[in-house]
Structures are given as C-alpha cells and as structure tokens.
Short mmCIF file of C-alpha atoms in Angstrom, two decimals:
data_model
loop_
_atom_site.label_atom_id
_atom_site.label_comp_id
_atom_site.label_asym_id
_atom_site.label_seq_id
_atom_site.Cartn_x
_atom_site.Cartn_y
_atom_site.Cartn_z
CA UNK A 1164 -18.15 35.76 2.82
CA UNK A 1165 -19.42 32.43 4.73
CA UNK A 1166 -19.33 30.34 2.05
CA UNK A 1167 -15.70 31.39 0.66
CA UNK A 1168 -14.41 30.75 4.52
CA UNK A 1169 -15.94 27.24 4.62
CA UNK A 1170 -14.43 26.62 1.02
CA UNK A 1171 -10.70 27.56 2.90
CA UNK A 1172 -11.75 25.62 6.09
CA UNK A 1173 -12.59 22.17 3.66
CA UNK A 1174 -9.16 22.81 2.12
CA UNK A 1175 -7.12 23.18 5.05
CA UNK A 1176 -8.36 20.21 6.25
CA UNK A 1177 -7.59 18.34 3.39
CA UNK A 1178 -4.26 19.36 3.22
CA UNK A 1179 -3.95 17.99 6.85
CA UNK A 1180 -5.71 14.82 6.16
CA UNK A 1181 -3.14 14.38 3.15
CA UNK A 1182 -0.11 15.27 5.45
CA UNK A 1183 -0.95 13.36 8.27
CA UNK A 1184 -1.65 9.97 6.31
CA UNK A 1185 1.43 10.09 3.88
CA UNK A 1186 1.81 6.78 2.30
CA UNK A 1187 5.35 4.56 3.11
CA UNK A 1188 6.46 4.44 -0.53
CA UNK A 1189 8.28 0.71 -1.51
CA UNK A 1190 7.87 -2.35 -3.81
CA UNK A 1191 7.07 -5.77 -2.92
CA UNK A 1192 4.85 -8.83 -3.81
CA UNK A 1193 3.39 -11.63 -1.33
CA UNK A 1194 1.69 -14.14 -3.20
CA UNK A 1195 0.30 -17.52 -2.59
CA UNK A 1196 -2.72 -20.04 -2.22
CA UNK A 1197 -5.38 -19.03 0.83
CA UNK A 1198 -7.48 -21.28 2.48
CA UNK A 1199 -10.62 -19.43 4.38
CA UNK A 1200 -13.77 -21.35 3.74
CA UNK A 1201 -15.77 -18.99 5.69
CA UNK A 1202 -14.95 -16.30 3.13
CA UNK A 1203 -15.31 -18.41 0.39
CA UNK A 1204 -11.54 -19.07 -0.35
CA UNK A 1205 -10.71 -22.45 -0.91
CA UNK A 1206 -6.73 -22.63 -1.49
CA UNK A 1207 -7.33 -19.92 -4.00
CA UNK A 1208 -4.94 -18.02 -5.27
CA UNK A 1209 -4.20 -14.41 -3.85
CA UNK A 1210 -1.98 -11.54 -4.19
CA UNK A 1211 -1.90 -9.15 -1.91
CA UNK A 1212 -0.46 -6.37 -4.18
CA UNK A 1213 1.36 -4.15 -1.54
CA UNK A 1214 1.61 -0.49 -1.98
CA UNK A 1215 1.74 0.82 1.82
CA UNK A 1216 5.26 -0.03 3.70
CA UNK A 1217 5.94 1.13 7.10
CA UNK A 1218 7.94 -0.05 9.94
CA UNK A 1219 7.59 0.79 13.67
CA UNK A 1220 10.26 0.96 15.89
CA UNK A 1221 9.75 0.22 19.76
CA UNK A 1222 13.19 2.05 21.86
CA UNK A 1223 12.32 1.23 25.03
CA UNK A 1224 12.33 -2.39 24.19
CA UNK A 1225 14.01 -2.45 20.89
CA UNK A 1226 11.90 -4.51 18.76
CA UNK A 1227 10.56 -3.81 14.88
CA UNK A 1228 7.17 -4.38 13.46
CA UNK A 1229 7.33 -3.66 9.86
CA UNK A 1230 3.89 -4.00 7.85
CA UNK A 1231 3.30 -4.63 3.98
CA UNK A 1232 0.01 -3.70 2.91
CA UNK A 1233 -2.31 -2.96 0.30
CA UNK A 1234 -4.15 0.66 0.60
CA UNK A 1235 -2.81 2.72 3.44
CA UNK A 1236 -5.89 1.94 5.63
CA UNK A 1237 -5.62 1.13 9.29
CA UNK A 1238 -5.03 -2.53 9.72
CA UNK A 1239 -8.51 -3.45 10.72
CA UNK A 1240 -9.70 -2.37 7.37
CA UNK A 1241 -6.37 -3.61 5.24
CA UNK A 1242 -5.23 -6.89 4.18
CA UNK A 1243 -1.44 -6.86 5.34
CA UNK A 1244 1.56 -9.21 6.30
CA UNK A 1245 3.14 -8.17 9.91
CA UNK A 1246 6.94 -9.19 10.32
CA UNK A 1247 7.50 -8.54 14.05
CA UNK A 1248 11.49 -8.34 14.99
CA UNK A 1249 12.36 -9.16 18.32
CA UNK A 1250 16.12 -8.63 18.39
CA UNK A 1251 16.66 -6.22 15.31
CA UNK A 1252 20.15 -5.27 16.18
CA UNK A 1253 21.54 -8.50 16.55
CA UNK A 1254 19.84 -9.54 13.50
CA UNK A 1255 21.01 -6.61 11.72
CA UNK A 1256 24.99 -7.55 13.00
CA UNK A 1257 24.95 -11.64 12.51
CA UNK A 1258 21.93 -12.51 10.37
CA UNK A 1259 21.89 -10.36 7.22
CA UNK A 1260 21.86 -12.56 4.28
CA UNK A 1261 20.75 -16.04 5.89
CA UNK A 1262 17.96 -18.00 5.91
CA UNK A 1263 16.22 -17.64 9.06
CA UNK A 1264 13.36 -20.10 9.90
CA UNK A 1265 9.68 -19.30 11.20
CA UNK A 1266 7.85 -20.92 13.65
CA UNK A 1267 8.57 -22.21 16.98
CA UNK A 1268 8.95 -20.47 20.53
CA UNK A 1269 12.19 -19.26 20.40
CA UNK A 1270 12.06 -17.98 16.61
CA UNK A 1271 13.60 -14.46 16.37
CA UNK A 1272 11.16 -13.25 13.80
CA UNK A 1273 7.36 -14.02 13.72
CA UNK A 1274 5.36 -13.21 10.69
CA UNK A 1275 1.43 -13.11 10.33
CA UNK A 1276 -0.93 -12.25 7.39
CA UNK A 1277 -4.20 -10.55 8.00
CA UNK A 1278 -7.09 -10.25 5.23
CA UNK A 1279 -9.60 -7.91 6.64
CA UNK A 1280 -10.16 -6.16 3.46
CA UNK A 1281 -10.71 -9.20 1.49
CA UNK A 1282 -12.83 -10.87 4.21
CA UNK A 1283 -14.83 -8.19 6.34
CA UNK A 1284 -17.45 -8.53 8.21
CA UNK A 1285 -18.32 -8.58 12.32
CA UNK A 1286 -19.64 -12.14 12.03
CA UNK A 1287 -17.32 -13.90 9.80
CA UNK A 1288 -14.04 -15.15 11.98
CA UNK A 1289 -11.44 -13.00 11.32
CA UNK A 1290 -8.54 -14.22 8.92
CA UNK A 1291 -5.62 -13.89 10.46
CA UNK A 1292 -2.77 -16.61 10.41
CA UNK A 1293 0.40 -17.09 12.24
CA UNK A 1294 3.53 -18.40 10.58
CA UNK A 1295 4.51 -21.63 11.46
CA UNK A 1296 7.21 -22.57 8.85
CA UNK A 1297 9.46 -20.82 6.33
CA UNK A 1298 12.39 -18.98 6.31
CA UNK A 1299 12.84 -15.51 5.74
CA UNK A 1300 16.19 -13.75 4.64
CA UNK A 1301 17.18 -10.01 5.18
CA UNK A 1302 19.23 -8.39 3.08
CA UNK A 1303 19.14 -4.63 4.77
CA UNK A 1304 17.65 -3.98 7.99
CA UNK A 1305 17.39 -0.34 9.11
CA UNK A 1306 17.46 -0.14 12.97
CA UNK A 1307 16.98 3.43 14.04
CA UNK A 1308 18.69 3.01 17.18
CA UNK A 1309 22.44 1.93 16.10
CA UNK A 1310 24.22 3.49 13.39
CA UNK A 1311 23.06 2.62 9.86
CA UNK A 1312 24.78 2.71 6.55
CA UNK A 1313 21.22 2.81 4.89
CA UNK A 1314 17.70 3.79 5.77
CA UNK A 1315 16.52 0.52 3.13
CA UNK A 1316 14.80 -2.72 4.63
CA UNK A 1317 15.08 -5.62 2.28
CA UNK A 1318 13.59 -8.86 2.71
CA UNK A 1319 12.93 -12.17 0.83
CA UNK A 1320 10.50 -14.85 2.37
CA UNK A 1321 9.70 -18.35 0.89
CA UNK A 1322 7.09 -20.89 1.28
CA UNK A 1323 5.62 -19.60 4.35
CA UNK A 1324 3.07 -21.45 5.84
CA UNK A 1325 0.40 -19.63 8.07
CA UNK A 1326 -2.05 -21.03 9.88
CA UNK A 1327 -5.12 -20.43 12.09
CA UNK A 1328 -4.47 -23.07 15.12
CA UNK A 1329 -8.22 -23.73 15.45
CA UNK A 1330 -8.54 -25.20 12.46
CA UNK A 1331 -5.06 -25.78 10.71
CA UNK A 1332 -6.19 -27.96 7.68
CA UNK A 1333 -8.53 -25.38 6.14
CA UNK A 1334 -7.94 -22.06 7.46
CA UNK A 1335 -4.04 -21.28 6.20
CA UNK A 1336 -2.03 -19.76 3.52
CA UNK A 1337 1.24 -20.59 1.87
CA UNK A 1338 2.83 -17.26 0.92
CA UNK A 1339 6.14 -16.35 -0.55
CA UNK A 1340 7.79 -12.71 -1.69
CA UNK A 1341 9.81 -10.07 -1.09
CA UNK A 1342 9.70 -6.41 0.10
CA UNK A 1343 11.91 -3.06 0.12
CA UNK A 1344 11.33 0.04 1.66
CA UNK A 1345 13.26 3.08 2.71
CA UNK A 1346 12.18 4.50 6.35
CA UNK A 1347 10.74 7.72 6.52
CA UNK A 1348 9.76 9.62 9.66
CA UNK A 1349 6.04 10.85 8.99
CA UNK A 1350 3.83 12.46 10.88
CA UNK A 1351 1.37 10.86 13.43
CA UNK A 1352 -1.99 9.77 11.96
CA UNK A 1353 -3.70 11.68 14.76
CA UNK A 1354 -1.77 14.66 16.29
CA UNK A 1355 -2.00 15.39 19.85
#
C-alpha cells in the first residue's frame, strides 16, 4: 500500500511540475558571430536555436520584457535574447513596421544577449552583452493593457552589435534574426 501511495505522489508531482513549467511556443532565429575569449569563442558562428518565447509585462510601470531562449530553464542557466521595451503602447500605436535604432541613452528598446548555457561556470566572466547598434522592427506587438486585434508579437532585428563595455573589442557579438509568438497566460513557476 505504501508503494502505491509513493507512486501516486510521484505522479502528482510530475504533473504539477509539467504544468508549472509550460513552454512558450513560437518560432525564431538568433544567429551571428560571438567573441568571448574566456569561453573559447573567438568570433565564432553561433545559433541560439530558440525554443522558448515569453513576455513579461509590468502593468504598474507599463513596460514589457520579451525573452527568446533555448530551453525553458531559468535565465541563469540558459542562452537567451532579451528585448526590453520602455513604452510598448507608443511603439504599438506609432512605430509598427518602422526600423528602430538600438543603442544610446534614449533608445526605446534595449536588447541583451546572454550565453549562460554555452559559457557556464562561476569562475568565468559572465557572457551578457548589451546592444550598442543595429535595428529592430516590430510587425506586431501584443500589449496586454490596451485593446489588441491580435495576441501575436512579431519582430525582425538586423546587424545588432552587442558588447561588454569592459572589453568591447574582444567581448562582442553581432546578431540578426526574428521571433514570432502568441501571448499565453501561464501558471507561475512557483505557486504561492
């Protein structure tokens, strides 16, 4: 009897874990050259091969953080691209279809790329680079707090240069790609 109770409890735990870690589906590509000498990447071809897409809207300050990553592990353990939108409502209403320049203090969008799975380890310098140039164009943007005719977010980015400001010559990446996904409300990873 105790054995069947343990198996039932294990099955329930597996089902709850599967629900809590729902995969954000979509499609995309993030590829280019990456230089990270401390991680044996010397201007090497790199492809993120994204399989997980998420949007984290903040209703209190009206910002959106989009994550395009390989796998559904947490950010500290994954390679990912982050697209941070400061004023998504204005972008949706006036900038859809336009090339938006990245970099600079007043840029409406910030992008970062992190290679936490490709370059793991506490002793290494983290490979997290910020965009200093390039463009991104949103064709669709779902903004949860306004009326939308779609729940799709779709964007293309071109020749985005990412650097580590401490060593911009050696620690850098140049990426192009796209992403497209539908917004789906999911369960929190850890229910409280």
